[in-house]
Amino acid sequence: MTVPLDVRNDIRSMDAGGTPRAEIARRLHLSRNTVAKYADMEDLSPEPPLPEERPHPALEKHAAWVDAVLEADLGAPRKQRHTAKRLFDRLVDERGYEGSYSTVQRHVREWKLARAAGAGDGYLELEWAPGTAQADYGNFEAVVAGEGLRLKLLVVCLPHSNARYAVAGMSQRAECMCSGLASVFAWVGRAPRELVLDNATEAGRRVRGEVTESQLFSLFRAHYRMGSRYCNPYSGNEKGSVENAVGFIRRNLLVPVPRVGSVAELNALLREGCERLNASSRARDGRPTAEALREDLAAMLALPSAPFDAVRWVRCRADKRGYVTVDGREYCAGPAWHSRELLVGVRADTVEVLADRGRRVALLPRAFGDGPAVRNPLSLVPALVARPRAFGESVIRRDMPDGLVRAVDSLDAAGRRRVLRAIERASGPSGFGAACEAALEVIEGGRLPDDATVDVLARRIASGALGEEGGADLAVYDGFLRGGEEHARR
């Protein structure tokens, strides 16, 4: 019998006052046993309101078998373990079980909860020392120069102050990651004492519990004198700050889908946005991020005097056309280097091709994914100077102004060689486009291009001086250059 609390108080008060228990029972209309129970009770502290255990006689004789099956399942693949429904079916078919499915379902749930209670699957709150950084990648989309691209978002977070920094890139290969981290360190003005990553990045790979760092990232760490630590990519609490920061930055700075002219412009927008977010955010202890960031910066390392060149060197043999293949993409070194072994330096934005003892053969933009071969028209010029008659079928024609192509087609072999050599020499300081424009200007002026004229005019075109009011007076250059030629003949 459950007695209300006020009646219990009456029993104990009357008993403490010396009222006989028989009298208490008569006055309160209770049995003498009930009065004795509450009068003699030593502890009236509230007990937890636990549900009463309900017997399940139909399952009791099968409970040990069910527990054994569940225990054996722990060694089976996750997707091939018994569900409560499968256990119920086996109990009925193999053991003659006559109870309900809900009873089996409840028993399985309680078994799993009891086993998980001490398994340590929950997250521990971690405290991050000043000067420690976390890094991670996220995916996002952007329209760059009118083209929809799937890009990588590298986020670096300082969990002590909750400061967040982000840069966009085309890939998370080791050279791209090191280049992105270097730009963040330059942005912050310091390098972290320890960088926490997961083994899903190109920095290191975990095989059978052991992490092996990539050679490039190990050199990068040594350059900045910082330590590294790798955590389980599926344990969010080990680097939860940066995982939250990836989503936070993506939601706040990359929605709606950004439309920019270049990745550099996108990174400028990300930098401005991160500075704005950091100015309004707070650290875990409630202080403004800017205040806690001073402690982070004081504990971080000074940047080295020399910048780190995040380059991955690969040896490649050029094919018969002078093309090398790196990461599944073709790059043109030039016909003059066909069938030669070349050294290729792969950076985040460029691919550099070296021959002999470090002589640069070509410097090309980095390309990602599938697509056409990447080439620099200038790399084709030396072979055309040697074989000017091949100009008629050369792919360089598509990179030159139509008027210049028609003019070169009309020349004999010696004339083609002279024009192409002038373009080659002027391209070094001024660029291939400016050199071609200069050669076309000279031809339209009624002269055959020569090295000096094309070089002088190309420099003006490259500097923008040709577009100034009044234009360029080529007659002045003609007179000067004619005088130089006459002086050379004397």
GROMACS .gro file of C-alpha atoms in nm:
model
  490
    1MET     CA    1   0.000   0.000   0.000
    2THR     CA    2   0.132   0.342  -0.100
    3VAL     CA    3   0.076   0.607   0.166
    4PRO     CA    4   0.063   0.979   0.071
    5LEU     CA    5   0.352   1.192   0.190
    6ASP     CA    6   0.142   1.402   0.431
    7VAL     CA    7   0.009   1.085   0.598
    8ARG     CA    8   0.368   0.957   0.637
    9ASN     CA    9   0.458   1.282   0.806
   10ASP     CA   10   0.159   1.246   1.041
   11ILE     CA   11   0.264   0.891   1.134
   12ARG     CA   12   0.620   0.992   1.214
   13SER     CA   13   0.519   1.310   1.398
   14MET     CA   14   0.262   1.131   1.618
   15ASP     CA   15   0.506   0.846   1.685
   16ALA     CA   16   0.776   1.095   1.784
   17GLY     CA   17   0.527   1.264   2.018
   18GLY     CA   18   0.461   0.939   2.209
   19THR     CA   19   0.119   0.849   2.068
   20PRO     CA   20   0.066   0.473   2.085
   21ARG     CA   21   0.087   0.309   1.748
   22ALA     CA   22  -0.255   0.145   1.790
   23GLU     CA   23  -0.402   0.493   1.842
   24ILE     CA   24  -0.217   0.623   1.532
   25ALA     CA   25  -0.364   0.337   1.328
   26ARG     CA   26  -0.716   0.407   1.455
   27ARG     CA   27  -0.697   0.784   1.391
   28LEU     CA   28  -0.545   0.755   1.042
   29HIS     CA   29  -0.750   0.449   0.940
   30LEU     CA   30  -0.437   0.244   0.870
   31SER     CA   31  -0.324  -0.101   0.967
   32ARG     CA   32  -0.080  -0.139   1.252
   33ASN     CA   33   0.177  -0.291   1.012
   34THR     CA   34   0.163   0.015   0.787
   35VAL     CA   35   0.211   0.244   1.086
   36ALA     CA   36   0.506   0.037   1.208
   37LYS     CA   37   0.660   0.037   0.857
   38TYR     CA   38   0.671   0.416   0.828
   39ALA     CA   39   0.738   0.485   1.193
   40ASP     CA   40   1.047   0.261   1.192
   41MET     CA   41   1.177   0.372   0.850
   42GLU     CA   42   1.536   0.498   0.891
   43ASP     CA   43   1.583   0.662   0.549
   44LEU     CA   44   1.319   0.857   0.360
   45SER     CA   45   1.557   0.992   0.095
   46PRO     CA   46   1.399   1.000  -0.251
   47GLU     CA   47   1.474   0.695  -0.464
   48PRO     CA   48   1.522   0.701  -0.842
   49PRO     CA   49   1.190   0.646  -1.020
   50LEU     CA   50   1.301   0.331  -1.199
   51PRO     CA   51   1.044   0.128  -1.390
   52GLU     CA   52   0.956  -0.202  -1.240
   53GLU     CA   53   1.108  -0.508  -1.399
   54ARG     CA   54   0.842  -0.691  -1.595
   55PRO     CA   55   0.881  -1.064  -1.628
   56HIS     CA   56   0.909  -1.215  -1.977
   57PRO     CA   57   0.857  -1.584  -1.919
   58ALA     CA   58   0.841  -1.670  -2.290
   59LEU     CA   59   1.193  -1.535  -2.351
   60GLU     CA   60   1.362  -1.628  -2.022
   61LYS     CA   61   1.462  -1.979  -2.130
   62HIS     CA   62   1.604  -1.840  -2.461
   63ALA     CA   63   1.779  -1.530  -2.322
   64ALA     CA   64   2.118  -1.697  -2.284
   65TRP     CA   65   2.106  -1.819  -2.646
   66VAL     CA   66   2.015  -1.471  -2.773
   67ASP     CA   67   2.300  -1.314  -2.573
   68ALA     CA   68   2.547  -1.569  -2.714
   69VAL     CA   69   2.440  -1.492  -3.072
   70LEU     CA   70   2.478  -1.118  -3.014
   71GLU     CA   71   2.821  -1.169  -2.861
   72ALA     CA   72   2.935  -1.382  -3.156
   73ASP     CA   73   2.812  -1.111  -3.394
   74LEU     CA   74   3.082  -0.874  -3.270
   75GLY     CA   75   3.336  -1.059  -3.485
   76ALA     CA   76   3.119  -1.050  -3.800
   77PRO     CA   77   3.104  -0.771  -4.062
   78ARG     CA   78   2.878  -0.489  -3.947
   79LYS     CA   79   2.630  -0.540  -4.228
   80GLN     CA   80   2.606  -0.914  -4.162
   81ARG     CA   81   2.504  -0.909  -3.797
   82HIS     CA   82   2.172  -1.024  -3.651
   83THR     CA   83   1.891  -0.774  -3.631
   84ALA     CA   84   1.613  -0.814  -3.377
   85LYS     CA   85   1.387  -0.934  -3.659
   86ARG     CA   86   1.635  -1.197  -3.771
   87LEU     CA   87   1.675  -1.320  -3.411
   88PHE     CA   88   1.297  -1.338  -3.372
   89ASP     CA   89   1.267  -1.546  -3.691
   90ARG     CA   90   1.539  -1.787  -3.575
   91LEU     CA   91   1.384  -1.817  -3.229
   92VAL     CA   92   1.051  -1.915  -3.383
   93ASP     CA   93   1.196  -2.151  -3.644
   94GLU     CA   94   1.475  -2.313  -3.444
   95ARG     CA   95   1.367  -2.295  -3.078
   96GLY     CA   96   0.987  -2.286  -3.084
   97TYR     CA   97   0.960  -1.937  -2.932
   98GLU     CA   98   0.598  -1.837  -2.865
   99GLY     CA   99   0.648  -1.480  -2.738
  100SER     CA  100   0.614  -1.148  -2.921
  101TYR     CA  101   0.859  -0.973  -3.150
  102SER     CA  102   0.853  -0.659  -2.932
  103THR     CA  103   0.990  -0.862  -2.638
  104VAL     CA  104   1.287  -0.978  -2.848
  105GLN     CA  105   1.338  -0.626  -2.980
  106ARG     CA  106   1.343  -0.483  -2.626
  107HIS     CA  107   1.589  -0.748  -2.507
  108VAL     CA  108   1.829  -0.675  -2.796
  109ARG     CA  109   1.812  -0.301  -2.731
  110GLU     CA  110   1.881  -0.345  -2.358
  111TRP     CA  111   2.174  -0.581  -2.433
  112LYS     CA  112   2.335  -0.328  -2.666
  113LEU     CA  113   2.277  -0.039  -2.426
  114ALA     CA  114   2.428  -0.235  -2.136
  115ARG     CA  115   2.734  -0.323  -2.346
  116ALA     CA  116   2.781   0.034  -2.471
  117ALA     CA  117   2.751   0.190  -2.125
  118GLY     CA  118   3.122   0.149  -2.048
  119ALA     CA  119   3.261   0.127  -2.398
  120GLY     CA  120   3.383   0.485  -2.411
  121ASP     CA  121   3.213   0.564  -2.743
  122GLY     CA  122   3.117   0.915  -2.634
  123TYR     CA  123   3.324   1.225  -2.699
  124LEU     CA  124   3.565   1.363  -2.443
  125GLU     CA  125   3.595   1.738  -2.423
  126LEU     CA  126   3.953   1.833  -2.507
  127GLU     CA  127   4.142   2.145  -2.405
  128TRP     CA  128   4.371   2.291  -2.670
  129ALA     CA  129   4.692   2.469  -2.575
  130PRO     CA  130   4.770   2.806  -2.736
  131GLY     CA  131   4.973   2.773  -3.054
  132THR     CA  132   4.809   2.448  -3.170
  133ALA     CA  133   4.634   2.438  -3.506
  134GLN     CA  134   4.396   2.194  -3.674
  135ALA     CA  135   4.365   2.151  -4.053
  136ASP     CA  136   4.108   1.975  -4.266
  137TYR     CA  137   3.955   1.980  -4.613
  138GLY     CA  138   3.599   2.027  -4.735
  139ASN     CA  139   3.439   2.024  -5.081
  140PHE     CA  140   3.245   2.305  -5.246
  141GLU     CA  141   3.144   2.434  -5.588
  142ALA     CA  142   3.210   2.770  -5.750
  143VAL     CA  143   3.178   2.928  -6.093
  144VAL     CA  144   3.525   3.048  -6.197
  145ALA     CA  145   3.556   3.247  -6.520
  146GLY     CA  146   3.217   3.114  -6.628
  147GLU     CA  147   3.305   2.748  -6.563
  148GLY     CA  148   3.150   2.544  -6.282
  149LEU     CA  149   3.425   2.379  -6.077
  150ARG     CA  150   3.438   2.140  -5.783
  151LEU     CA  151   3.701   2.288  -5.552
  152LYS     CA  152   3.871   2.200  -5.225
  153LEU     CA  153   3.844   2.420  -4.917
  154LEU     CA  154   4.148   2.400  -4.687
  155VAL     CA  155   4.055   2.528  -4.341
  156VAL     CA  156   4.300   2.596  -4.058
  157CYS     CA  157   4.158   2.658  -3.711
  158LEU     CA  158   4.327   2.770  -3.389
  159PRO     CA  159   4.097   2.598  -3.136
  160HIS     CA  160   4.227   2.795  -2.835
  161SER     CA  161   4.102   3.125  -2.980
  162ASN     CA  162   3.853   2.986  -3.235
  163ALA     CA  163   4.025   3.183  -3.514
  164ARG     CA  164   3.949   3.034  -3.858
  165TYR     CA  165   4.129   3.072  -4.192
  166ALA     CA  166   4.042   2.922  -4.532
  167VAL     CA  167   4.192   2.901  -4.881
  168ALA     CA  168   4.047   2.745  -5.194
  169GLY     CA  169   4.237   2.517  -5.429
  170MET     CA  170   4.190   2.270  -5.710
  171SER     CA  171   4.324   1.964  -5.529
  172GLN     CA  172   4.439   1.833  -5.191
  173ARG     CA  173   4.755   1.670  -5.324
  174ALA     CA  174   5.060   1.718  -5.099
  175GLU     CA  175   5.200   2.010  -5.300
  176CYS     CA  176   4.861   2.186  -5.301
  177MET     CA  177   4.815   2.130  -4.929
  178CYS     CA  178   5.163   2.259  -4.841
  179SER     CA  179   5.113   2.562  -5.064
  180GLY     CA  180   4.776   2.636  -4.901
  181LEU     CA  181   4.915   2.595  -4.548
  182ALA     CA  182   5.210   2.822  -4.632
  183SER     CA  183   4.970   3.093  -4.752
  184VAL     CA  184   4.768   3.063  -4.427
  185PHE     CA  185   5.085   3.085  -4.214
  186ALA     CA  186   5.190   3.398  -4.407
  187TRP     CA  187   4.840   3.538  -4.352
  188VAL     CA  188   4.856   3.473  -3.976
  189GLY     CA  189   5.220   3.584  -3.956
  190ARG     CA  190   5.324   3.282  -3.746
  191ALA     CA  191   5.341   2.902  -3.774
  192PRO     CA  192   5.176   2.662  -3.524
  193ARG     CA  193   5.386   2.462  -3.284
  194GLU     CA  194   5.177   2.155  -3.362
  195LEU     CA  195   4.942   2.082  -3.651
  196VAL     CA  196   4.664   1.827  -3.599
  197LEU     CA  197   4.539   1.648  -3.911
  198ASP     CA  198   4.368   1.323  -3.999
  199ASN     CA  199   4.514   1.049  -4.212
  200ALA     CA  200   4.264   1.118  -4.492
  201THR     CA  201   4.483   1.402  -4.620
  202GLU     CA  202   4.787   1.376  -4.846
  203ALA     CA  203   5.011   1.473  -4.553
  204GLY     CA  204   5.021   1.119  -4.419
  205ARG     CA  205   4.864   0.778  -4.460
  206ARG     CA  206   4.770   0.538  -4.181
  207VAL     CA  207   4.836   0.172  -4.261
  208ARG     CA  208   4.768  -0.086  -3.988
  209GLY     CA  209   4.781   0.180  -3.719
  210GLU     CA  210   5.105   0.344  -3.836
  211VAL     CA  211   5.107   0.686  -4.009
  212THR     CA  212   5.363   0.744  -4.283
  213GLU     CA  213   5.412   1.108  -4.376
  214SER     CA  214   5.468   1.211  -4.735
  215GLN     CA  215   5.822   1.327  -4.803
  216LEU     CA  216   5.706   1.671  -4.914
  217PHE     CA  217   5.501   1.730  -4.598
  218SER     CA  218   5.789   1.610  -4.378
  219LEU     CA  219   6.014   1.867  -4.545
  220PHE     CA  220   5.741   2.128  -4.501
  221ARG     CA  221   5.720   2.053  -4.127
  222ALA     CA  222   6.097   2.066  -4.090
  223HIS     CA  223   6.104   2.400  -4.275
  224TYR     CA  224   5.862   2.553  -4.023
  225ARG     CA  225   5.999   2.352  -3.725
  226MET     CA  226   5.651   2.241  -3.623
  227GLY     CA  227   5.521   1.910  -3.492
  228SER     CA  228   5.233   1.708  -3.632
  229ARG     CA  229   4.973   1.474  -3.490
  230TYR     CA  230   4.733   1.249  -3.678
  231CYS     CA  231   4.393   1.152  -3.550
  232ASN     CA  232   4.117   0.920  -3.660
  233PRO     CA  233   3.919   1.096  -3.939
  234TYR     CA  234   3.597   0.945  -3.798
  235SER     CA  235   3.655   1.077  -3.444
  236GLY     CA  236   3.515   1.426  -3.471
  237ASN     CA  237   3.610   1.534  -3.120
  238GLU     CA  238   3.983   1.492  -3.190
  239LYS     CA  239   3.969   1.785  -3.432
  240GLY     CA  240   3.613   1.899  -3.387
  241SER     CA  241   3.700   2.268  -3.402
  242VAL     CA  242   3.819   2.255  -3.761
  243GLU     CA  243   3.541   2.018  -3.872
  244ASN     CA  244   3.288   2.267  -3.737
  245ALA     CA  245   3.482   2.550  -3.901
  246VAL     CA  246   3.465   2.382  -4.244
  247GLY     CA  247   3.085   2.372  -4.230
  248PHE     CA  248   3.061   2.718  -4.074
  249ILE     CA  249   3.274   2.883  -4.343
  250ARG     CA  250   3.099   2.696  -4.621
  251ARG     CA  251   2.755   2.806  -4.496
  252ASN     CA  252   2.851   3.166  -4.428
  253LEU     CA  253   3.096   3.249  -4.708
  254LEU     CA  254   3.016   3.010  -4.993
  255VAL     CA  255   2.636   3.036  -5.004
  256PRO     CA  256   2.510   3.119  -5.262
  257VAL     CA  257   2.756   2.952  -5.501
  258PRO     CA  258   3.025   3.219  -5.560
  259ARG     CA  259   3.088   3.351  -5.912
  260VAL     CA  260   3.439   3.489  -5.958
  261GLY     CA  261   3.688   3.559  -6.235
  262SER     CA  262   3.969   3.349  -6.086
  263VAL     CA  263   4.065   3.131  -5.790
  264ALA     CA  264   4.284   3.421  -5.670
  265GLU     CA  265   3.975   3.644  -5.658
  266LEU     CA  266   3.787   3.372  -5.468
  267ASN     CA  267   4.068   3.349  -5.212
  268ALA     CA  268   4.060   3.725  -5.166
  269LEU     CA  269   3.687   3.701  -5.086
  270LEU     CA  270   3.752   3.412  -4.844
  271ARG     CA  271   4.022   3.609  -4.667
  272GLU     CA  272   3.797   3.912  -4.625
  273GLY     CA  273   3.514   3.690  -4.500
  274CYS     CA  274   3.732   3.503  -4.250
  275GLU     CA  275   3.864   3.828  -4.108
  276ARG     CA  276   3.506   3.946  -4.064
  277LEU     CA  277   3.399   3.621  -3.894
  278ASN     CA  278   3.702   3.620  -3.663
  279ALA     CA  279   3.629   3.977  -3.559
  280SER     CA  280   3.281   3.881  -3.437
  281SER     CA  281   3.344   3.532  -3.294
  282ARG     CA  282   3.433   3.421  -2.944
  283ALA     CA  283   3.663   3.161  -2.791
  284ARG     CA  284   3.531   2.867  -2.588
  285ASP     CA  285   3.575   3.056  -2.262
  286GLY     CA  286   3.356   3.341  -2.388
  287ARG     CA  287   3.631   3.592  -2.460
  288PRO     CA  288   3.644   3.764  -2.800
  289THR     CA  289   3.852   3.566  -3.049
  290ALA     CA  290   4.078   3.867  -3.108
  291GLU     CA  291   4.173   3.871  -2.738
  292ALA     CA  292   4.245   3.495  -2.716
  293LEU     CA  293   4.427   3.507  -3.051
  294ARG     CA  294   4.705   3.712  -2.889
  295GLU     CA  295   4.782   3.412  -2.668
  296ASP     CA  296   4.784   3.184  -2.973
  297LEU     CA  297   5.024   3.412  -3.160
  298ALA     CA  298   5.256   3.442  -2.859
  299ALA     CA  299   5.285   3.062  -2.842
  300MET     CA  300   5.334   3.011  -3.216
  301LEU     CA  301   5.663   2.998  -3.409
  302ALA     CA  302   5.828   3.275  -3.610
  303LEU     CA  303   5.819   3.223  -3.987
  304PRO     CA  304   6.145   3.120  -4.155
  305SER     CA  305   6.320   3.384  -4.365
  306ALA     CA  306   6.298   3.177  -4.685
  307PRO     CA  307   5.962   3.075  -4.833
  308PHE     CA  308   5.895   2.704  -4.878
  309ASP     CA  309   5.879   2.584  -5.238
  310ALA     CA  310   5.597   2.326  -5.232
  311VAL     CA  311   5.710   2.125  -5.535
  312ARG     CA  312   5.694   1.754  -5.615
  313TRP     CA  313   5.969   1.643  -5.856
  314VAL     CA  314   5.893   1.363  -6.101
  315ARG     CA  315   6.116   1.210  -6.370
  316CYS     CA  316   5.936   1.163  -6.703
  317ARG     CA  317   6.035   1.059  -7.055
  318ALA     CA  318   5.894   1.279  -7.330
  319ASP     CA  319   5.714   1.106  -7.617
  320LYS     CA  320   5.795   1.154  -7.985
  321ARG     CA  321   5.604   1.485  -7.990
  322GLY     CA  322   5.789   1.622  -7.687
  323TYR     CA  323   5.501   1.575  -7.441
  324VAL     CA  324   5.537   1.446  -7.083
  325THR     CA  325   5.251   1.294  -6.881
  326VAL     CA  326   5.208   1.384  -6.512
  327ASP     CA  327   4.908   1.280  -6.298
  328GLY     CA  328   4.728   1.164  -6.612
  329ARG     CA  329   4.763   1.500  -6.794
  330GLU     CA  330   4.990   1.580  -7.090
  331TYR     CA  331   5.224   1.881  -7.087
  332CYS     CA  332   5.422   2.002  -7.387
  333ALA     CA  333   5.796   2.038  -7.334
  334GLY     CA  334   5.851   2.101  -7.706
  335PRO     CA  335   5.947   1.889  -8.008
  336ALA     CA  336   6.314   1.960  -7.949
  337TRP     CA  337   6.295   1.745  -7.633
  338HIS     CA  338   6.128   1.439  -7.783
  339SER     CA  339   6.225   1.101  -7.637
  340ARG     CA  340   6.439   1.269  -7.368
  341GLU     CA  341   6.424   1.203  -6.995
  342LEU     CA  342   6.312   1.528  -6.827
  343LEU     CA  343   6.261   1.642  -6.470
  344VAL     CA  344   5.914   1.780  -6.397
  345GLY     CA  345   5.841   2.002  -6.095
  346VAL     CA  346   5.471   1.986  -6.000
  347ARG     CA  347   5.341   2.280  -5.795
  348ALA     CA  348   4.991   2.385  -5.694
  349ASP     CA  349   4.955   2.623  -5.992
  350THR     CA  350   5.238   2.543  -6.234
  351VAL     CA  351   5.433   2.259  -6.392
  352GLU     CA  352   5.801   2.327  -6.461
  353VAL     CA  353   5.997   2.108  -6.704
  354LEU     CA  354   6.375   2.093  -6.667
  355ALA     CA  355   6.638   1.931  -6.888
  356ASP     CA  356   7.012   1.868  -6.869
  357ARG     CA  357   7.144   2.020  -6.546
  358GLY     CA  358   6.843   2.225  -6.445
  359ARG     CA  359   6.784   2.416  -6.768
  360ARG     CA  360   6.419   2.522  -6.784
  361VAL     CA  361   6.245   2.385  -7.090
  362ALA     CA  362   5.889   2.499  -7.018
  363LEU     CA  363   5.678   2.658  -6.745
  364LEU     CA  364   5.312   2.565  -6.787
  365PRO     CA  365   4.992   2.617  -6.588
  366ARG     CA  366   4.886   2.318  -6.374
  367ALA     CA  367   4.581   2.134  -6.501
  368PHE     CA  368   4.357   1.893  -6.306
  369GLY     CA  369   4.132   1.611  -6.418
  370ASP     CA  370   4.075   1.508  -6.776
  371GLY     CA  371   4.132   1.752  -7.059
  372PRO     CA  372   4.350   1.851  -7.352
  373ALA     CA  373   4.728   1.871  -7.339
  374VAL     CA  374   4.872   2.181  -7.174
  375ARG     CA  375   5.126   2.370  -7.380
  376ASN     CA  376   5.309   2.700  -7.406
  377PRO     CA  377   5.334   2.811  -7.770
  378LEU     CA  378   5.684   2.945  -7.705
  379SER     CA  379   5.811   2.591  -7.644
  380LEU     CA  380   5.732   2.509  -8.010
  381VAL     CA  381   5.929   2.799  -8.158
  382PRO     CA  382   6.285   2.652  -8.142
  383ALA     CA  383   6.181   2.353  -8.352
  384LEU     CA  384   6.008   2.583  -8.602
  385VAL     CA  385   6.316   2.804  -8.629
  386ALA     CA  386   6.512   2.493  -8.721
  387ARG     CA  387   6.239   2.373  -8.961
  388PRO     CA  388   6.043   2.681  -9.073
  389ARG     CA  389   5.853   2.492  -9.346
  390ALA     CA  390   5.672   2.297  -9.071
  391PHE     CA  391   5.492   2.618  -8.969
  392GLY     CA  392   5.209   2.540  -9.213
  393GLU     CA  393   5.097   2.240  -9.005
  394SER     CA  394   5.210   2.351  -8.656
  395VAL     CA  395   4.958   2.384  -8.373
  396ILE     CA  396   5.123   2.717  -8.287
  397ARG     CA  397   4.908   2.880  -8.556
  398ARG     CA  398   4.603   2.871  -8.327
  399ASP     CA  399   4.792   3.079  -8.065
  400MET     CA  400   4.892   3.359  -8.305
  401PRO     CA  401   4.684   3.645  -8.452
  402ASP     CA  402   4.529   3.555  -8.788
  403GLY     CA  403   4.703   3.842  -8.964
  404LEU     CA  404   5.044   3.727  -8.840
  405VAL     CA  405   4.975   3.368  -8.952
  406ARG     CA  406   4.885   3.486  -9.302
  407ALA     CA  407   5.195   3.705  -9.318
  408VAL     CA  408   5.429   3.424  -9.207
  409ASP     CA  409   5.263   3.185  -9.457
  410SER     CA  410   5.350   3.426  -9.737
  411LEU     CA  411   5.723   3.430  -9.652
  412ASP     CA  412   5.996   3.201  -9.770
  413ALA     CA  413   6.188   2.977  -9.528
  414ALA     CA  414   6.447   3.245  -9.444
  415GLY     CA  415   6.176   3.504  -9.377
  416ARG     CA  416   5.980   3.266  -9.153
  417ARG     CA  417   6.294   3.185  -8.958
  418ARG     CA  418   6.365   3.556  -8.905
  419VAL     CA  419   6.014   3.634  -8.782
  420LEU     CA  420   5.996   3.333  -8.552
  421ARG     CA  421   6.339   3.401  -8.404
  422ALA     CA  422   6.240   3.763  -8.334
  423ILE     CA  423   5.920   3.644  -8.160
  424GLU     CA  424   6.116   3.389  -7.955
  425ARG     CA  425   6.369   3.644  -7.830
  426ALA     CA  426   6.108   3.910  -7.751
  427SER     CA  427   5.886   3.658  -7.565
  428GLY     CA  428   6.136   3.620  -7.282
  429PRO     CA  429   6.095   3.965  -7.127
  430SER     CA  430   5.752   4.052  -7.270
  431GLY     CA  431   5.554   3.731  -7.318
  432PHE     CA  432   5.446   3.541  -7.627
  433GLY     CA  433   5.129   3.742  -7.685
  434ALA     CA  434   5.305   4.080  -7.675
  435ALA     CA  435   5.581   3.950  -7.905
  436CYS     CA  436   5.325   3.832  -8.162
  437GLU     CA  437   5.142   4.167  -8.147
  438ALA     CA  438   5.471   4.350  -8.197
  439ALA     CA  439   5.567   4.136  -8.497
  440LEU     CA  440   5.226   4.197  -8.654
  441GLU     CA  441   5.259   4.576  -8.599
  442VAL     CA  442   5.596   4.575  -8.776
  443ILE     CA  443   5.461   4.370  -9.070
  444GLU     CA  444   5.156   4.597  -9.103
  445GLY     CA  445   5.400   4.889  -9.106
  446GLY     CA  446   5.558   4.746  -9.423
  447ARG     CA  447   5.877   4.601  -9.275
  448LEU     CA  448   6.007   4.251  -9.210
  449PRO     CA  449   6.038   4.203  -8.834
  450ASP     CA  450   6.385   4.187  -8.682
  451ASP     CA  451   6.500   4.107  -8.328
  452ALA     CA  452   6.557   4.463  -8.205
  453THR     CA  453   6.239   4.617  -8.345
  454VAL     CA  454   6.013   4.341  -8.216
  455ASP     CA  455   6.180   4.344  -7.874
  456VAL     CA  456   6.143   4.720  -7.824
  457LEU     CA  457   5.782   4.728  -7.939
  458ALA     CA  458   5.687   4.416  -7.741
  459ARG     CA  459   5.820   4.574  -7.422
  460ARG     CA  460   5.599   4.877  -7.478
  461ILE     CA  461   5.298   4.655  -7.548
  462ALA     CA  462   5.361   4.447  -7.234
  463SER     CA  463   5.398   4.758  -7.017
  464GLY     CA  464   5.080   4.913  -7.157
  465ALA     CA  465   5.260   5.215  -7.300
  466LEU     CA  466   5.125   5.141  -7.648
  467GLY     CA  467   4.771   5.203  -7.529
  468GLU     CA  468   4.849   5.556  -7.403
  469GLU     CA  469   4.707   5.859  -7.583
  470GLY     CA  470   4.889   5.926  -7.907
  471GLY     CA  471   5.000   5.562  -7.951
  472ALA     CA  472   5.351   5.463  -8.048
  473ASP     CA  473   5.549   5.644  -8.318
  474LEU     CA  474   5.717   5.354  -8.499
  475ALA     CA  475   5.901   5.594  -8.727
  476VAL     CA  476   6.116   5.700  -8.434
  477TYR     CA  477   6.213   5.338  -8.370
  478ASP     CA  478   6.274   5.277  -8.740
  479GLY     CA  479   6.509   5.571  -8.761
  480PHE     CA  480   6.691   5.472  -8.446
  481LEU     CA  481   6.723   5.109  -8.554
  482ARG     CA  482   6.832   5.197  -8.910
  483GLY     CA  483   7.103   5.412  -8.762
  484GLY     CA  484   7.211   5.123  -8.543
  485GLU     CA  485   7.221   4.887  -8.840
  486GLU     CA  486   7.430   5.131  -9.049
  487HIS     CA  487   7.668   5.178  -8.761
  488ALA     CA  488   7.703   4.802  -8.728
  489ARG     CA  489   7.781   4.765  -9.101
  490ARG     CA  490   8.057   5.033  -9.079
   0.00000   0.00000   0.00000
